[in-house]
Short mmCIF file of C-alpha atoms and ligand atoms in Angstrom, two decimals:
data_model
loop_
_atom_site.label_atom_id
_atom_site.label_comp_id
_atom_site.label_asym_id
_atom_site.label_seq_id
_atom_site.Cartn_x
_atom_site.Cartn_y
_atom_site.Cartn_z
CA MET J 1 122.49 67.89 141.23
CA LYS J 2 121.42 71.51 140.71
CA LYS J 3 124.12 72.05 138.02
CA ILE J 4 122.77 68.61 136.25
CA LEU J 5 119.09 70.18 136.29
CA GLY J 6 120.60 73.43 135.18
CA ILE J 7 122.02 71.60 132.11
CA LEU J 8 118.85 69.78 131.49
CA LEU J 9 116.79 72.66 131.40
CA PHE J 10 119.09 74.47 128.88
CA ILE J 11 119.10 71.25 126.67
CA LEU J 12 115.36 71.31 126.81
CA MET J 13 115.00 75.00 126.13
CA GLY J 14 117.12 74.84 123.15
CA ALA J 15 115.07 71.84 121.94
CA ILE J 16 112.14 73.99 122.12
CA VAL J 17 113.60 76.74 120.24
CA LEU J 18 114.86 74.54 117.44
CA SER J 19 111.62 72.61 117.01
CA LYS J 20 109.66 75.34 115.57
CA GLU J 21 105.98 75.24 116.27
CA VAL J 22 105.12 77.45 113.37
CA LEU J 23 105.60 76.92 109.44
CA TYR J 24 105.78 79.79 107.22
CA VAL J 25 104.20 78.67 103.68
CA GLY J 26 104.47 80.94 100.81
CA THR J 27 101.52 81.10 98.22
CA ASN J 28 100.30 83.38 95.47
CA ALA J 29 96.60 83.73 96.17
CA GLU J 30 95.86 84.62 92.44
CA PHE J 31 95.01 80.81 91.21
CA ALA J 32 91.85 79.52 92.03
CA PRO J 33 90.52 76.97 93.13
CA PHE J 34 93.94 76.42 94.67
CA GLU J 35 94.51 79.54 96.32
CA TYR J 36 92.64 83.03 96.00
CA MET J 37 91.19 85.86 98.05
CA GLU J 38 87.85 85.86 99.38
CA ASN J 39 86.61 88.40 101.82
CA GLY J 40 90.17 89.64 102.38
CA GLU J 41 90.99 86.00 103.34
CA ILE J 42 93.25 83.43 101.54
CA ILE J 43 91.13 80.22 100.81
CA GLY J 44 91.48 77.12 98.35
CA PHE J 45 92.40 73.63 98.04
CA ASP J 46 96.06 74.01 98.71
CA ILE J 47 95.34 76.26 102.05
CA ASP J 48 93.17 73.32 103.10
CA LEU J 49 95.70 70.88 102.27
CA ILE J 50 98.60 72.47 103.94
CA ASN J 51 96.60 73.01 107.22
CA LYS J 52 95.57 69.43 107.29
CA ILE J 53 99.19 68.35 106.82
CA GLY J 54 99.95 70.93 109.59
CA GLU J 55 97.50 69.03 111.81
CA LYS J 56 99.08 65.69 110.99
CA ILE J 57 102.72 66.88 111.70
CA GLY J 58 102.08 69.10 114.61
CA LYS J 59 103.00 72.40 113.16
CA GLU J 60 100.68 75.68 112.97
CA ILE J 61 100.65 76.86 109.59
CA LYS J 62 101.03 80.61 108.69
CA ILE J 63 100.20 81.53 105.05
CA LYS J 64 102.23 84.38 103.25
CA ASN J 65 100.90 85.79 99.95
CA ILE J 66 103.97 86.40 97.73
CA ALA J 67 104.34 87.06 93.99
CA PHE J 68 104.69 83.69 92.24
CA ASP J 69 108.13 84.57 90.83
CA GLY J 70 108.98 85.68 94.27
CA LEU J 71 108.35 82.33 96.03
CA LEU J 72 111.50 80.31 95.17
CA PRO J 73 113.89 83.16 96.22
CA ALA J 74 111.76 83.68 99.28
CA LEU J 75 112.25 80.16 100.23
CA GLN J 76 116.10 80.17 99.50
CA THR J 77 116.19 83.29 102.07
CA ASN J 78 114.58 81.38 104.87
CA LYS J 79 111.75 83.70 104.52
CA ILE J 80 109.16 81.02 104.30
CA ASP J 81 109.51 77.22 105.08
CA LEU J 82 107.56 75.98 102.25
CA ILE J 83 105.71 76.85 99.16
CA ILE J 84 102.16 75.53 98.24
CA ALA J 85 100.95 77.17 95.09
CA GLY J 86 99.88 74.93 92.46
CA MET J 87 103.58 74.68 91.59
CA THR J 88 104.90 72.38 88.89
CA VAL J 89 107.63 70.16 89.57
CA THR J 90 110.24 71.24 87.06
CA LYS J 91 113.99 69.96 86.47
CA GLU J 92 114.74 73.54 86.75
CA ARG J 93 112.92 74.11 90.10
CA GLU J 94 114.33 71.08 91.43
CA LYS J 95 117.71 72.56 91.16
CA PHE J 96 116.81 74.81 93.92
CA VAL J 97 114.28 73.33 96.00
CA ASN J 98 113.03 69.66 97.43
CA PHE J 99 109.63 68.89 96.36
CA SER J 100 107.18 66.58 98.05
CA ASN J 101 105.41 63.81 96.30
CA ASP J 102 102.87 65.21 93.82
CA TYR J 103 99.25 66.18 94.92
CA PHE J 104 97.74 67.08 91.59
CA VAL J 105 97.88 66.38 88.10
CA ALA J 106 97.18 69.05 85.59
CA ASN J 107 98.09 70.26 82.07
CA GLN J 108 98.26 73.39 79.94
CA VAL J 109 95.05 74.72 78.14
CA ILE J 110 94.14 77.78 75.84
CA ILE J 111 91.56 80.16 76.74
CA VAL J 112 90.01 82.07 74.07
CA PRO J 113 86.69 84.35 73.49
CA GLU J 114 83.63 82.19 72.82
CA ASN J 115 83.37 83.33 69.18
CA GLU J 116 86.96 82.68 68.36
CA GLY J 117 87.22 79.89 65.69
CA THR J 118 90.68 79.89 64.22
CA ILE J 119 92.62 79.11 67.54
CA ILE J 120 92.56 75.11 67.80
CA ASN J 121 95.85 74.30 68.85
CA MET J 122 99.32 75.42 69.75
CA ASP J 123 100.46 75.98 66.36
CA SER J 124 97.63 78.39 65.31
CA LEU J 125 98.92 80.74 68.17
CA LYS J 126 101.42 82.00 65.62
CA ASN J 127 100.95 85.77 65.03
CA LYS J 128 98.48 86.00 67.93
CA LYS J 129 98.75 87.89 71.21
CA VAL J 130 98.85 85.25 73.66
CA GLY J 131 98.66 86.19 77.43
CA VAL J 132 100.59 84.14 79.90
CA VAL J 133 101.39 84.63 83.64
CA LEU J 134 105.14 85.60 84.42
CA GLY J 135 107.22 82.48 85.33
CA TYR J 136 104.50 80.32 85.00
CA THR J 137 105.13 76.79 83.22
CA GLY J 138 102.62 78.31 80.62
CA ASP J 139 105.05 80.89 79.82
CA LEU J 140 107.68 78.62 79.15
CA ILE J 141 105.70 76.50 76.76
CA VAL J 142 104.55 79.48 74.99
CA SER J 143 108.40 80.76 74.57
CA LYS J 144 109.24 77.56 72.45
CA ILE J 145 106.67 78.46 69.88
CA GLN J 146 108.30 80.75 67.22
CA GLY J 147 106.25 83.71 66.03
CA VAL J 148 103.94 83.98 69.00
CA ASN J 149 103.45 87.24 70.44
CA LYS J 150 103.70 86.70 73.97
CA VAL J 151 102.56 89.22 76.64
CA GLN J 152 103.30 88.46 80.30
CA TYR J 153 100.84 89.47 82.97
CA ASN J 154 101.49 89.45 86.76
CA SER J 155 98.60 87.05 87.54
CA ALA J 156 95.77 84.79 85.95
CA PRO J 157 93.11 87.19 86.98
CA SER J 158 94.74 89.99 85.01
CA SER J 159 95.44 88.08 81.99
CA ILE J 160 91.63 86.90 82.04
CA MET J 161 90.57 90.79 82.03
CA ALA J 162 93.16 91.53 79.31
CA LEU J 163 91.48 88.66 77.29
CA LYS J 164 87.94 89.95 77.99
CA GLY J 165 88.86 93.41 76.97
CA GLY J 166 90.19 92.07 73.72
CA ASN J 167 93.99 93.25 74.39
CA ILE J 168 95.05 89.56 73.49
CA ASP J 169 93.69 86.90 71.37
CA ALA J 170 94.28 84.04 73.62
CA MET J 171 96.03 82.85 76.78
CA ILE J 172 97.68 79.67 78.55
CA LEU J 173 96.86 78.45 81.79
CA ASP J 174 96.87 75.42 83.89
CA SER J 175 93.73 73.26 83.24
CA ALA J 176 91.99 73.45 86.85
CA PRO J 177 92.40 77.43 87.26
CA ALA J 178 91.32 77.87 83.53
CA GLN J 179 87.88 76.02 84.16
CA SER J 180 87.29 77.89 87.39
CA TYR J 181 88.07 81.48 85.70
CA VAL J 182 85.92 80.31 82.54
CA ALA J 183 83.26 79.24 84.77
CA LYS J 184 83.16 82.69 86.60
CA ASN J 185 83.66 84.97 83.51
CA LYS J 186 81.05 84.74 80.66
CA GLY J 187 82.13 84.81 76.80
CA LEU J 188 85.32 82.64 77.12
CA LYS J 189 86.04 79.05 76.07
CA ILE J 190 88.68 76.12 76.77
CA ILE J 191 90.60 74.87 73.83
CA GLU J 192 92.21 71.46 75.20
CA ILE J 193 95.56 71.06 73.85
CA ASP J 194 98.22 68.12 73.58
CA SER J 195 100.22 69.19 76.35
CA GLU J 196 102.72 67.63 78.79
CA VAL J 197 101.31 66.20 82.16
CA GLU J 198 102.10 68.63 85.19
CA LYS J 199 102.71 67.53 88.71
CA TYR J 200 101.92 69.84 91.58
CA ALA J 201 103.89 69.44 94.72
CA ILE J 202 104.99 71.20 97.90
CA ALA J 203 108.38 72.67 97.72
CA ALA J 204 110.83 72.92 100.90
CA GLU J 205 114.59 73.95 101.02
CA LYS J 206 117.23 71.79 99.83
CA ASN J 207 118.53 70.87 103.19
CA ASN J 208 115.15 69.92 104.74
CA GLU J 209 114.63 66.42 103.77
CA ASN J 210 113.05 65.58 106.92
CA LEU J 211 110.46 67.84 106.69
CA ILE J 212 109.66 66.88 103.04
CA LYS J 213 109.69 63.17 104.48
CA LYS J 214 106.95 64.18 106.98
CA ILE J 215 105.04 65.84 104.55
CA ASN J 216 104.84 62.74 102.29
CA LYS J 217 103.75 60.47 105.25
CA ALA J 218 101.13 63.13 105.97
CA LEU J 219 100.11 63.06 102.59
CA GLU J 220 99.66 59.38 102.32
CA GLU J 221 97.81 59.52 105.53
CA ILE J 222 95.37 62.30 104.14
CA LYS J 223 94.71 60.27 100.96
CA ALA J 224 94.18 56.95 102.67
CA GLU J 225 91.70 58.67 105.15
CA GLY J 226 89.69 60.01 102.52
CA ILE J 227 90.46 63.70 103.45
CA TYR J 228 91.84 64.41 99.89
CA ASP J 229 88.69 63.56 98.14
CA GLU J 230 86.62 65.59 100.67
CA LEU J 231 88.79 68.80 99.68
CA ILE J 232 88.51 67.81 95.79
CA ILE J 233 85.02 67.72 96.09
CA LYS J 234 84.67 70.82 98.25
CA HIS J 235 86.99 72.82 95.86
CA PHE J 236 86.22 71.44 92.18
CA ASN J 237 82.43 71.29 92.12
N1 LIG B 301 101.51 75.39 87.66
C1 LIG B 301 102.02 76.49 87.21
C2 LIG B 301 103.33 76.77 87.78
O1 LIG B 301 103.86 75.89 88.29
C3 LIG B 301 101.23 77.68 87.88
C4 LIG B 301 101.35 77.68 89.26
C5 LIG B 301 100.78 79.05 89.67
O2 LIG B 301 100.26 80.04 89.23
N2 LIG B 301 100.22 79.14 91.01
O3 LIG B 301 104.25 77.35 87.05
#
């Protein structure tokens, strides 16, 4: 009897160790209103959303702030379990990670100084100095237009600063953060362009199908219960 109890206890402990209670989630807190720093704290739509998902699937969420182009490598080397970072689903990224169902739809826009009149579409960026953020989808799109003088920055806020300082003529950014930064920084405006629709999703490791399934179910519930809409109103007004 004692022996059986001992074995059972051993199995139970093993199960506890295996079912991790904490999920480490990587983000890059320079992408308002999805994730950004305020008073030393990482906040935003994505952070609220992943915490709600955590509640649903019974895991504690711990956020790690990582450079955007370091997020995929961190996931692949098990430093984090998930990424939530306004990350667009792309074919290239899908080679390395599993994406959840999408939770937000976006597109790219151009930001220019308010008095700029010649930049009206992507083609008019030729021969201009255009800021992008390293590794963002906007970076890839600008790379496809010939004759653009592309300048890479490490974050959206630093590219915004360069634009305000006159170091670049324009910059490319995802629509929702562009609106957020233009609202907070005087003297800038947005030029809408014909750009592909981008879908943001949560990423997990390739072999973590189970986790993605749970996240998708949680996402569905969060939408059905009106929590998603509450978060949209909270962060996009
Ligand atoms: N949506 C863009 C991308 O995935 C930018 C994301 C971000 O900066 N957080 O590349």
